[in-house]
XYZ file of C-alpha atoms in Angstrom:
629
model
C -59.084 -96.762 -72.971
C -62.023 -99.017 -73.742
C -63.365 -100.181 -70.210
C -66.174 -102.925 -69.170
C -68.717 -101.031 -68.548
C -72.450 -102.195 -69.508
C -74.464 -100.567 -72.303
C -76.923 -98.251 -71.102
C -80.347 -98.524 -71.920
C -80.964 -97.951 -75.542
C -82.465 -94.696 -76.324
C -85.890 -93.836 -78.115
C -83.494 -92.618 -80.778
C -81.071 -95.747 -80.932
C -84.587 -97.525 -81.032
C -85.557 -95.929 -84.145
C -81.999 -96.481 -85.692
C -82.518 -100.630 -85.092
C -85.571 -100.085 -86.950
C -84.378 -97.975 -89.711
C -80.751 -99.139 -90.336
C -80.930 -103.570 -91.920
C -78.218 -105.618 -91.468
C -75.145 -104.375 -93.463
C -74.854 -107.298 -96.544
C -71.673 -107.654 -98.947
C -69.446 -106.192 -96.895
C -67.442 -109.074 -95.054
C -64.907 -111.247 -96.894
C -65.428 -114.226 -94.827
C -65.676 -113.884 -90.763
C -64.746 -110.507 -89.070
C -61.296 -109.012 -89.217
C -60.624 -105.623 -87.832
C -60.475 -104.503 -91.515
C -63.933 -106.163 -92.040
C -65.101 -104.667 -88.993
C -64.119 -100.807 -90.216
C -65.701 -101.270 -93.277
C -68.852 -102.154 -91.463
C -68.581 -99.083 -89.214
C -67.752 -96.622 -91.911
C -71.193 -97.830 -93.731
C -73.178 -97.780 -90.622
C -71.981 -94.105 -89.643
C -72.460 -93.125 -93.650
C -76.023 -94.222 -93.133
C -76.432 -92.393 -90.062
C -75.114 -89.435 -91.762
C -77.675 -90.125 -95.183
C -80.614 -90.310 -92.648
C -80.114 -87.227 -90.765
C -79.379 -89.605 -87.579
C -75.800 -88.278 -86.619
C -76.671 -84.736 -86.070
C -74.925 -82.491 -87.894
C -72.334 -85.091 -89.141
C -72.464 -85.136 -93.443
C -71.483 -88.320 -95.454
C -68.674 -85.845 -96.609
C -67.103 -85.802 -92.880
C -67.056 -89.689 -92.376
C -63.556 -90.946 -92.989
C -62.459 -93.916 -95.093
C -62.664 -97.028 -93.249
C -58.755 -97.636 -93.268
C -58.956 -94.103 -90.735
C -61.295 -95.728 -88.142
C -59.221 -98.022 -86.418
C -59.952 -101.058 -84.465
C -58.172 -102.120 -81.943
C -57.371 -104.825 -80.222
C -58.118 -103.635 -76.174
C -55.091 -104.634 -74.210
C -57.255 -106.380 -71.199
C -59.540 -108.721 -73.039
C -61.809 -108.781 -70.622
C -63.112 -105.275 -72.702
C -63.827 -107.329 -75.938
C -62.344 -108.884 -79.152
C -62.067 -105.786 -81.015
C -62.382 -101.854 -79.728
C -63.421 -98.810 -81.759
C -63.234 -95.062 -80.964
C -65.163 -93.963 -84.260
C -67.847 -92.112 -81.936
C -65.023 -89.772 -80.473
C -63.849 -89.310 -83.799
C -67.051 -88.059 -85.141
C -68.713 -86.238 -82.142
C -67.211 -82.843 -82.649
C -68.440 -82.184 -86.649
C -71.784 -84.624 -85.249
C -72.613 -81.791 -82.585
C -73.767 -85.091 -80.240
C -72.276 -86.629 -77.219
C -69.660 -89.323 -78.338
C -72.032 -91.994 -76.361
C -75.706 -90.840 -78.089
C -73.139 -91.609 -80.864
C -71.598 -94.788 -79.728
C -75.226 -96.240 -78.844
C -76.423 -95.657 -82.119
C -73.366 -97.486 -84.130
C -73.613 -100.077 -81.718
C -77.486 -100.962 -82.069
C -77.008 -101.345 -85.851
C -73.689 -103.126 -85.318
C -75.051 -105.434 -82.400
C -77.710 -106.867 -85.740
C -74.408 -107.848 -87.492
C -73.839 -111.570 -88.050
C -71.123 -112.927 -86.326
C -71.030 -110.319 -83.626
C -71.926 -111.944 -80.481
C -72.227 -108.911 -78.200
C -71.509 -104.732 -78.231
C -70.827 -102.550 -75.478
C -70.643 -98.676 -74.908
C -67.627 -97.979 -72.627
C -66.250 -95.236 -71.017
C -66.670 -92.052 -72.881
C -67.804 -93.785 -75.847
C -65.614 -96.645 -76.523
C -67.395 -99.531 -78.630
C -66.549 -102.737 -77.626
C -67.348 -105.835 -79.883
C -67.163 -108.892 -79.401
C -67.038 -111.870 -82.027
C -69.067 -114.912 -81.537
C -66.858 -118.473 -82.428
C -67.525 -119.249 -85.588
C -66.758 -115.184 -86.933
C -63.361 -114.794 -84.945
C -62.291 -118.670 -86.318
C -62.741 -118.195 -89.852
C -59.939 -115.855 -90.360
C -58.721 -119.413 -90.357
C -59.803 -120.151 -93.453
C -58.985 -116.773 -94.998
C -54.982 -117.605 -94.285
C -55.668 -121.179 -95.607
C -56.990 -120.313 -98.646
C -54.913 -117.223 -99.607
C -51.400 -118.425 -97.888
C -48.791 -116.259 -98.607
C -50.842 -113.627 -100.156
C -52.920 -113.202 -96.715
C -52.673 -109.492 -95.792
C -51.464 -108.195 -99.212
C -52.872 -105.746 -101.419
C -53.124 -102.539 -103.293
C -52.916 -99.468 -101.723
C -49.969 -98.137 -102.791
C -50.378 -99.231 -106.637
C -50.278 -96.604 -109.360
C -46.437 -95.027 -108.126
C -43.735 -96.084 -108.492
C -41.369 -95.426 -105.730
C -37.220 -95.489 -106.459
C -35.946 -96.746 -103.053
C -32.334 -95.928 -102.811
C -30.144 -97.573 -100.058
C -27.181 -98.576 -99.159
C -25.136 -96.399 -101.716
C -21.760 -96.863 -99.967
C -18.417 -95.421 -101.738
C -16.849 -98.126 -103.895
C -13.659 -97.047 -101.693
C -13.930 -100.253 -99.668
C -15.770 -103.182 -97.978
C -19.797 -102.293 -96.472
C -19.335 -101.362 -93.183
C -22.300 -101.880 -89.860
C -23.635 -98.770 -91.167
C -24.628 -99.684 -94.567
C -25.282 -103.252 -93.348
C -28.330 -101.783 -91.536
C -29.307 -99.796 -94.747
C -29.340 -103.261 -97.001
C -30.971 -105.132 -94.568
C -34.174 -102.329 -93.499
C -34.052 -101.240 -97.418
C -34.449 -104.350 -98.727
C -37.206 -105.401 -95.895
C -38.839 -101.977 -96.922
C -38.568 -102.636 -100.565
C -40.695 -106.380 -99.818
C -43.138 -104.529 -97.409
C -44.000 -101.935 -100.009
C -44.309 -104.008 -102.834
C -46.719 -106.202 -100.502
C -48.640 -102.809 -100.338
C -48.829 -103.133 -104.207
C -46.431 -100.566 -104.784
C -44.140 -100.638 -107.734
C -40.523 -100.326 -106.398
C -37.226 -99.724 -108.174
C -33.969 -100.882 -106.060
C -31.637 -98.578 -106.454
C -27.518 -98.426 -105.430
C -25.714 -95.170 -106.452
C -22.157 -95.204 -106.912
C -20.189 -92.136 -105.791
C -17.185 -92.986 -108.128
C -16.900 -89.256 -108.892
C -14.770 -86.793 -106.763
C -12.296 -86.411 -104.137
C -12.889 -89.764 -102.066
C -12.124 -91.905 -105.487
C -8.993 -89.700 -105.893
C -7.766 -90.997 -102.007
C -8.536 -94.455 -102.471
C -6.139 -94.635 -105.788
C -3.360 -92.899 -103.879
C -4.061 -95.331 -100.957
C -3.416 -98.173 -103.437
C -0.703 -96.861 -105.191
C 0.972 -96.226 -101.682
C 0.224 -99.676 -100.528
C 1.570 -101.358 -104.228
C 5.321 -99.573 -103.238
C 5.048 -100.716 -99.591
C 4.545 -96.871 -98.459
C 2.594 -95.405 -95.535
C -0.926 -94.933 -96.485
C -1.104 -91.391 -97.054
C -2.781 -88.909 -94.285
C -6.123 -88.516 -96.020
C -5.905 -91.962 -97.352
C -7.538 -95.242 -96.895
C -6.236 -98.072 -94.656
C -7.051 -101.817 -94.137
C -5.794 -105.325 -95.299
C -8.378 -105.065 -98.304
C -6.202 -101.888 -99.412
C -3.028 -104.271 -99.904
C -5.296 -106.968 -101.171
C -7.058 -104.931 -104.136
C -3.228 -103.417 -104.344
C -1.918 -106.767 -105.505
C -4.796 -107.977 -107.375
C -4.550 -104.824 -109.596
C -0.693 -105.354 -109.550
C -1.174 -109.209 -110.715
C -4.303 -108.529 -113.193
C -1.862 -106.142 -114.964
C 0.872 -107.964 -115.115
C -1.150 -110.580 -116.722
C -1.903 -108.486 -119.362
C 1.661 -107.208 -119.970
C 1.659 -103.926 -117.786
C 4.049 -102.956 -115.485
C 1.959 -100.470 -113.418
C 4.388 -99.448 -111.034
C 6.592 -99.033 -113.821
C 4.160 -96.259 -114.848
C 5.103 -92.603 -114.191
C 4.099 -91.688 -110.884
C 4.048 -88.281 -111.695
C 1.822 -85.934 -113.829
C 2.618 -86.746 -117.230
C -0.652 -85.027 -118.641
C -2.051 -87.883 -120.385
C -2.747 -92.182 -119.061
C -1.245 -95.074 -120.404
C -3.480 -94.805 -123.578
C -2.239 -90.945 -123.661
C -5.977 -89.871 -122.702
C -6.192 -86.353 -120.811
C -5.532 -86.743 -117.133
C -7.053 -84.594 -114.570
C -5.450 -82.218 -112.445
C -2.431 -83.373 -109.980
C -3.383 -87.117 -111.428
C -0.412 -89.221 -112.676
C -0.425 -92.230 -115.575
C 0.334 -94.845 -112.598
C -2.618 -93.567 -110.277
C -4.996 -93.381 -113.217
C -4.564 -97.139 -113.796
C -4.918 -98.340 -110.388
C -8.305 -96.077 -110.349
C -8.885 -97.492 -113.553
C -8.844 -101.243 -112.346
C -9.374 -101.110 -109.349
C -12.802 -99.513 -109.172
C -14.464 -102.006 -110.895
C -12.986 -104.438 -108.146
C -14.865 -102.878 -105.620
C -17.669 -102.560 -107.453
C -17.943 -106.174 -107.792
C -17.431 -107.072 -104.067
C -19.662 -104.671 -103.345
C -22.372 -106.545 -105.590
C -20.898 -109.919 -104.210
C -21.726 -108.639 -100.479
C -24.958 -107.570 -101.717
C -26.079 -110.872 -103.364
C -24.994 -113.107 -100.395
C -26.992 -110.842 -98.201
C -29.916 -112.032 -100.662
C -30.078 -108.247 -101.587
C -30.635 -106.999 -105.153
C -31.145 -104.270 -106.958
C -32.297 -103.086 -109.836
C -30.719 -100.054 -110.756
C -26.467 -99.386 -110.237
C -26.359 -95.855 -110.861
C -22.787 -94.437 -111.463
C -22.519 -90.835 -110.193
C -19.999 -90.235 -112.877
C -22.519 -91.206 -115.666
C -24.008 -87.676 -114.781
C -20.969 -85.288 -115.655
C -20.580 -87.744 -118.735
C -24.146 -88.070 -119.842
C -24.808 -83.758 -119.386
C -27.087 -84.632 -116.804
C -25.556 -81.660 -114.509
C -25.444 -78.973 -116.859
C -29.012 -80.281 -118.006
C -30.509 -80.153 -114.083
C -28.980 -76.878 -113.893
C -30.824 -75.475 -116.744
C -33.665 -76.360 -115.354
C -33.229 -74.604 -112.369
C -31.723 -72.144 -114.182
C -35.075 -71.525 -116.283
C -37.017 -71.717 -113.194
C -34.453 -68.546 -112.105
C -33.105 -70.316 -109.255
C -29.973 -69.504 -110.141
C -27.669 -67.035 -109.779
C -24.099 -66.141 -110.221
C -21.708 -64.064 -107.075
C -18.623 -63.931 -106.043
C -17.412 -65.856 -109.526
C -19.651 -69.169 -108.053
C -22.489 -70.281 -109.658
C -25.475 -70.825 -106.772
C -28.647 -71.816 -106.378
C -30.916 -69.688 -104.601
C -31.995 -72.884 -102.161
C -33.257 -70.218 -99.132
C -36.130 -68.935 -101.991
C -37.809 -73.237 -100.844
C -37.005 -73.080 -96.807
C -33.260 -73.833 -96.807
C -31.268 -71.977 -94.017
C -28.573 -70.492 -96.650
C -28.199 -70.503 -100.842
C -25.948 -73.546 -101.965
C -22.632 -73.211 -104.546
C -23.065 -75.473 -107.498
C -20.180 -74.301 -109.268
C -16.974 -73.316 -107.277
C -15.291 -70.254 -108.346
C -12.721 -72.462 -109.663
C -14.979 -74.091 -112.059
C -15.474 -77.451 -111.004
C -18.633 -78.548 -109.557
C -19.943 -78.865 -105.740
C -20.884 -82.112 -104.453
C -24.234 -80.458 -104.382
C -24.518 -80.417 -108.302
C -24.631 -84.323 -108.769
C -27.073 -84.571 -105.621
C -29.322 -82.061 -108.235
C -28.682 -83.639 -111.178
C -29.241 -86.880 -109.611
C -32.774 -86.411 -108.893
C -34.019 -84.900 -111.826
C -32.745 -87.737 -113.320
C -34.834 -90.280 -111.030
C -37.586 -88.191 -112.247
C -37.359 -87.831 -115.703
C -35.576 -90.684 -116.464
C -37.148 -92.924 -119.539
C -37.053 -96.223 -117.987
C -39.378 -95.881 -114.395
C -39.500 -92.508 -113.690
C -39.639 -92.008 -109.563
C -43.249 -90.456 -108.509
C -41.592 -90.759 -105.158
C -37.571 -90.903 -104.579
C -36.866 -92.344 -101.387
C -33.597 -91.733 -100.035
C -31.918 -94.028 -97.137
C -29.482 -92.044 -95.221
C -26.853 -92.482 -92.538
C -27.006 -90.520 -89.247
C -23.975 -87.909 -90.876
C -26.387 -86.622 -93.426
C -29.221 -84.891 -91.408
C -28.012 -81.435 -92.142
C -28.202 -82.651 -96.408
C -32.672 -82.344 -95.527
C -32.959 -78.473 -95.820
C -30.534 -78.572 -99.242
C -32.525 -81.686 -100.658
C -36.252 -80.675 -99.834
C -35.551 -76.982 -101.081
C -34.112 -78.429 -104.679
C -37.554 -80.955 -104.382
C -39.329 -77.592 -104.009
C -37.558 -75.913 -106.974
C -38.190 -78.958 -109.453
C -42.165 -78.249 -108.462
C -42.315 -80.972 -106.562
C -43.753 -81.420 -103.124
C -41.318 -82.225 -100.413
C -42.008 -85.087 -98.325
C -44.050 -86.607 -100.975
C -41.939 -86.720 -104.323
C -38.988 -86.711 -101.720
C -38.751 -88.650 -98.531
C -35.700 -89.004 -96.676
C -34.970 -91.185 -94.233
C -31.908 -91.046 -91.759
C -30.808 -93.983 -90.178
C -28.810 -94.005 -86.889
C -25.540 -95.691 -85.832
C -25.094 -99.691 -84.953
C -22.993 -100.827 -81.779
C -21.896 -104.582 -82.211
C -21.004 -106.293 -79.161
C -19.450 -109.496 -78.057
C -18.954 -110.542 -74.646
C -20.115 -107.093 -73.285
C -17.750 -105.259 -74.990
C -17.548 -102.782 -78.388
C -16.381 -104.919 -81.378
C -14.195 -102.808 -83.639
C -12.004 -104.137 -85.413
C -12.255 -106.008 -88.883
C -9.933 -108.676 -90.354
C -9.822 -106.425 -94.161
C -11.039 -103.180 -93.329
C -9.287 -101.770 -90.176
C -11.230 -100.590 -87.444
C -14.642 -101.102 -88.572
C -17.437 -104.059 -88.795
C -18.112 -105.090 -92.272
C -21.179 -106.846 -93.803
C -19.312 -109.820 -93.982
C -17.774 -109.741 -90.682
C -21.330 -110.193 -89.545
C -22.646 -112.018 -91.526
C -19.743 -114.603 -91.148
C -20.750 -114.641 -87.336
C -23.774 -114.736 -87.296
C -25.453 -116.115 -90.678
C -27.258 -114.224 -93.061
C -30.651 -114.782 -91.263
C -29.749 -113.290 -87.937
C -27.772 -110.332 -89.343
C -30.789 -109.780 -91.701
C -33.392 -109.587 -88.849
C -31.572 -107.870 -86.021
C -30.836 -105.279 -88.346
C -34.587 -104.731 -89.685
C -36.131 -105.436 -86.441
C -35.464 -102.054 -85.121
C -36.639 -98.852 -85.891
C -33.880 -97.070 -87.901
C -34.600 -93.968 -86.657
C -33.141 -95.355 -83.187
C -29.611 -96.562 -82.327
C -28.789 -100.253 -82.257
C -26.649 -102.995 -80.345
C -26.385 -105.830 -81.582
C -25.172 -108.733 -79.656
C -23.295 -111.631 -81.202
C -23.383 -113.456 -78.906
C -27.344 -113.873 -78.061
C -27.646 -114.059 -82.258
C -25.996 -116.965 -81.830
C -27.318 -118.811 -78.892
C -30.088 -120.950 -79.720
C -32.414 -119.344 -76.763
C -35.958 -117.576 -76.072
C -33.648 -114.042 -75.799
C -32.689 -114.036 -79.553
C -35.499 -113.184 -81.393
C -34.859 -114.145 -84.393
C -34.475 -117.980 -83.103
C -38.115 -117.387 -80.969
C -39.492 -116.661 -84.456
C -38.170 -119.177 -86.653
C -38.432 -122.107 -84.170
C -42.198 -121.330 -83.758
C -42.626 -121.606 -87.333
C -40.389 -125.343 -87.021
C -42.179 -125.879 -84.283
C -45.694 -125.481 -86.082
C -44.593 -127.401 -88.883
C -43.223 -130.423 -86.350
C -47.004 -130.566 -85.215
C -48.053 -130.843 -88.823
C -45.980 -133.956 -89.341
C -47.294 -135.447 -85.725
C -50.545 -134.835 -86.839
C -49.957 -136.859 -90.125
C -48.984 -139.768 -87.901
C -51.927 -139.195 -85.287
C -54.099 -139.379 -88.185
C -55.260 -136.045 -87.750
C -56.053 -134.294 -91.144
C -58.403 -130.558 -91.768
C -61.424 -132.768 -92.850
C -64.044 -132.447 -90.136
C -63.130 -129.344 -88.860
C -65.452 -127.390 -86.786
C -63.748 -123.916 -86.276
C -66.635 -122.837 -83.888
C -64.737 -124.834 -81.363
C -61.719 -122.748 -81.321
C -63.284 -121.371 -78.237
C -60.789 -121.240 -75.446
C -58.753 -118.187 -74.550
C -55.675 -119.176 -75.811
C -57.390 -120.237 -79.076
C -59.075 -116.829 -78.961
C -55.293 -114.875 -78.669
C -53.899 -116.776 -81.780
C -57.187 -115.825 -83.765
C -56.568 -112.404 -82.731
C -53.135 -112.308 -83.757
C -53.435 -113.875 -86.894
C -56.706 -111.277 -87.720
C -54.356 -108.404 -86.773
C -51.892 -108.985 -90.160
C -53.112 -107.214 -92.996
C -53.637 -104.048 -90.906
C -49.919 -104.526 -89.437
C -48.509 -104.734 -92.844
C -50.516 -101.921 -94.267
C -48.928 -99.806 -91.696
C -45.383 -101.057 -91.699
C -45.814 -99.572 -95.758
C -47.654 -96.540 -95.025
C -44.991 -95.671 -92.354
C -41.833 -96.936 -93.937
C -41.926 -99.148 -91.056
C -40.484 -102.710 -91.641
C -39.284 -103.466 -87.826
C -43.251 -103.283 -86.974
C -43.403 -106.720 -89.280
C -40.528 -108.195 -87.197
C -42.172 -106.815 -83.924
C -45.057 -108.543 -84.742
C -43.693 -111.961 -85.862
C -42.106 -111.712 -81.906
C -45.750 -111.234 -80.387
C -47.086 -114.110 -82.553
C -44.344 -116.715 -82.195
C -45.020 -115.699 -78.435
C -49.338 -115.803 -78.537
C -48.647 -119.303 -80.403
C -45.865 -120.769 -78.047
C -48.392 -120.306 -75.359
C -51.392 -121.515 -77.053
C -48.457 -124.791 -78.357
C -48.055 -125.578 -74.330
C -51.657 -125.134 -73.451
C -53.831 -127.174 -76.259
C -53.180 -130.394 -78.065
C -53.937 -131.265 -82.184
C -52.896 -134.986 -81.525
C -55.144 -136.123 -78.635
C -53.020 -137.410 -75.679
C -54.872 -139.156 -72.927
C -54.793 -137.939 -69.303
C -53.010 -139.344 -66.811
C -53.808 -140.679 -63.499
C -53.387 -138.078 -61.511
C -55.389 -135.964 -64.040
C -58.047 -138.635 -64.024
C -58.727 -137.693 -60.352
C -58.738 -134.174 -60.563
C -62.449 -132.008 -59.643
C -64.808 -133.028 -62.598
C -64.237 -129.063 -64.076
C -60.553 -129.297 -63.898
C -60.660 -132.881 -65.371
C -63.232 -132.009 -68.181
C -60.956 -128.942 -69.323
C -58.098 -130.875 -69.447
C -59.801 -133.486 -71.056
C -60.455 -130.882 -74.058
C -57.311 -129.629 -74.228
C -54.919 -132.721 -74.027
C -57.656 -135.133 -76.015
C -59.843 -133.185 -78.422
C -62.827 -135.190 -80.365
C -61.733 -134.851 -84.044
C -63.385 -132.007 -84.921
C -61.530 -129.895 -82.568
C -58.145 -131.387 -82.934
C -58.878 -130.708 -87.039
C -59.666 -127.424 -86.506
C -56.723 -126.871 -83.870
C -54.324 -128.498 -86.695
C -55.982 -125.670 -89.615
C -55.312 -123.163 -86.632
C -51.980 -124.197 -86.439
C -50.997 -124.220 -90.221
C -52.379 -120.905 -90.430
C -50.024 -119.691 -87.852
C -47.173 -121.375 -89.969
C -48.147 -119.648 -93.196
C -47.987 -116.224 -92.275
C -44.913 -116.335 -89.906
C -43.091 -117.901 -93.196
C -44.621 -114.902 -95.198
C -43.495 -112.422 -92.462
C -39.613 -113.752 -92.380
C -40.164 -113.803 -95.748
C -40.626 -110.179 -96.455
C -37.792 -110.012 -94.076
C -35.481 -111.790 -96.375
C -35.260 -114.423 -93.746
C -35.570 -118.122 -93.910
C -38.200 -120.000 -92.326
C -36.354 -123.215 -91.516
C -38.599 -126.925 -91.001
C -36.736 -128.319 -88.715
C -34.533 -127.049 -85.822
């Protein structure tokens, strides 16, 4: 940890470096952000490394300036900024991470806009900015708004990002709530990191569970007990009768339809095997009907997506006997015991997989293959990566998935990323809320959403890691206080826009403004903050992270709320008893409360820059940023 110690003397060597090494030109966009500042210390240690100056360090050996962090020292008493490059680089340098440290700092110390550097500890660089460099991240936010902190990284993939992906067997549930509202957030982050991203729902309207879910509404259509393996819920009698009424309307009596296995449906089409004319119909109609809530839910939730991939589409297409092949050809499979298998332990799976049941019909497995090859090969964006969003129930599916990745040639954990998301408590008044007024005894997504809103549902969902567990609280989402976070963010971004129209009426406009006097502490924290985006949203793509966007919206709102109650854009005169405070006390009040115009101008561009990237932050969120509150 970076530490306040004094520089020690320079060196004869470091002496020679200050001589050797000009300033570093071209480099900085406009002030010094901690970006800025690793791109300066990745050239400086390059040259060191051209000259012969780092000992036995090459050019080859320096890391790209995105892997030498800066950091923001947690007691700012070390600095602005903090960098541990000369720890990073001391082993393959054969030096002393100080001799290092001294010699980055001399040529950084020459830097415009940096006001001082220190060597710390066991060779921690500390920087720090002068004024006029830390304000004019300012005018960076200004002039790009919403695009502050984007860019390109992640351009030239495209990455399919599949969430969500619940069984059209009944209303989202808190589960795949969480999934729409991280995926989405993720899907916004990513494509901030210039990635190309394809949303994509999957439809499991193949199998066993789609089988259940037509008995369940045939049961429910003839007032019968749901049966055992069934589904249960008011939305069961409600599709029921909506199926019953839609065919009436068209001159069916569907429960006049056999109910037993007649062979063939209404339109004397093959049925399948223990299927029955009337159960075929409901399927038949009422599929779709889910479907469409589904996409209703999704919609509202300002979700959308640009692929809805029906399962069945791959038995019908050939795209299973096709993925098989190609496994096949790769001899990956085999056939035993009457099953057809893949030979999944031959990539790092703990036992071979059935594809084919002895029976003949296909394992679930088989459309989870087919599936992906198709993400990969299809015509229309093929997936360089395939992201898959799963729930907490489907960590044992990794070993299958990433050994079928491996058999396809591809690299696992790279062409393939899977990500499992854990389970979501909701509470109310302390207590476990379970039961829903459609779907039994489960929370749906509009259950929550009809609690809470859209916005607070959307960010209390993304704002925590997914790989953790979640409560969430209905009652503090909907209590207009400092505790719900969601409310602490949006009302400092109301709260910086209510400034903006005081300032109108104060007659204080950005013309004039000197950003050099940004000088006090507090203005010093919000400059920091505000420098510290484009590497936070860099990360939150690199790391499939979107809750580190939300976590730091919550330290902003917080750095500015502070900075709000401390300094003044429309100048407010002291009042008596401030009048007759010590001259010091009075004359830093006097600054604060009743800034000449140049500061207050600058304090008002300060605080419009705060504005603009906490709206682009709830933004990528999917979260309004409201004006008023």
């Amino acid at each position: 940890m970076p530490c306040p110690a004094r520089a020690d003397a320079m060196s004869a060597f470091a002496r020679r470096v200050r001589a050797a090494f000009p300033v570093v030109r071209n480099i900085r966009l406009g002030g010094m952000s901690p970006e800025e500042l690793s791109e300066v210390l990745a050239h400086i240690v390059r040259r060191l490394a051209e000259s012969g100056q780092a000992g036995s360090l090459t050019v080859d050996d320096v890391p790209s300036a995105r892997k030498l962090a800066v950091m923001r020292p947690k007691d700012r008493s070390h600095g602005d900024w903090a960098s541990n490059v000369a720890m990073q680089l001391a082993r393959k340098a054969g030096m002393a991470p100080r001799e290092i440290a001294q010699s980055v700092a001399t040529a950084l110390g020459k830097e415009p806009g940096i006001a001082s550097v220190e060597i710390a500890g066991p060779g921690f660089i500390n920087i720090v900015l002068d004024s006029a460099s830390a304000a004019a991240v300012v005018d960076t936010v200004l002039k790009q708004g919403d695009e502050y902190g984007r860019n390109d990284h992640l351009s030239g993939k495209t990455l399919n990002l599949e969430f969500v992906s619940a069984n059209p067997t009944g209303p989202i549930h808190i589960g795949g709530t969480r999934w729409a509202a991280v995926g989405d957030s993720m899907a916004r982050v990513l494509e901030a990191n210039g990635a190309k991203v394809v949303r994509e729902y999957y439809f499991n309207d193949h199998g066993e569970q789609i089988n259940r879910f037509a008995k369940s509404l045939v049961a429910a259509a003839h007032g019968e007990p749901a049966p055992i393996d069934g589904y249960k819920g008011a939305y069961i009698d409600d599709i029921a009768s909506r199926v019953v009424e839609q065919a009436r309307s068209e001159g069916m009596d569907i429960l006049g339809l056999p109910r037993e296995d007649s062979g063939v449906d209404a339109d004397g089409q093959p049925l399948g095997e223990g299927d029955s004319p009337q159960r075929e119909e409901f399927r038949r109609r009422a599929v779709p009907m889910m479907f469409e809530e589904i996409r209703t839910s999704m919609r509202d939730f300002r979700v959308d997506f640009d692929v809805w991939f029906h399962e069945n589409s791959l038995y019908e297409d050939g795209e299973v006997e096709r993925a098989i092949q190609a496994l096949r050809d790769k001899g990956d499979i085999i056939e035993k015991d009457g099953a057809t298998w893949f030979v999944s332990t031959k990539h790092g799976d703990d036992k071979d997989r059935v594809i084919i049941k002895s029976d003949g019909n296909y394992a679930y497995f088989a459309a989870d293959i087919a599936y992906y090859y198709n993400k990969r090969h299809r015509a229309t964006d093929p997936a360089d990566v395939a992201i898959y969003m799963l729930g907490a129930d489907h960590h044992g599916y990794i070993g299958r998935m990433m050994a079928m990745c491996a058999a396809f040639g591809d690299v696992p954990g790279e062409n393939m990323q899977i990500l499992i998301g854990q389970l979501v408590n909701v509470m109310k008044n302390g207590k476990a809320v379970r039961m829903s007024k459609r779907a039994g005894n489960v929370v749906t997504i509009d259950d929550l959403v009809e609690a809470v809103g859209v916005d607070a549902a959307r960010y209390s969902l993304a704002r925590t890691d997914y790989n953790t567990s979640v409560d969430i609280d209905l009652d503090l989402l909907a209590s207009h206080s400092n505790d719900n976070p969601v409310y602490y963010v949006q009302y400092a971004y109301a709260r910086s826009r209510n400034v903006a129209r005081n300032s109108v009426e104060g007659g204080v406009t950005h013309e004039g403004a000197d950003l050099a006097l940004l000088d006090t502490t507090a203005d010093g924290e919000v400059l920091a903050a505000l420098a510290q985006w484009p590497s936070v949203l860099s990360q939150a793509g690199d790391l499939r992270a979107p809750h580190r966007v939300a976590h730091y919206l919550e330290d902003l709102a917080g750095t500015y709320h502070r900075w709000y109650n401390l300094e003044r854009v429309v100048p407010m005169p002291l009042t008596d008893h401030e009048m007759e405070l010590p001259a010091e006390r009075r004359d830093a009040l006097e600054r604060s409360k009743n800034p000449e115009p140049a500061r207050a101008a600058a304090r008002l561009r300060l605080n419009d820059a705060v504005g603009t990237v906490i709206r682009a932050g709830l933004a990528l969120l999917g979260v309004d940023a409201p004006e008023r509150m």
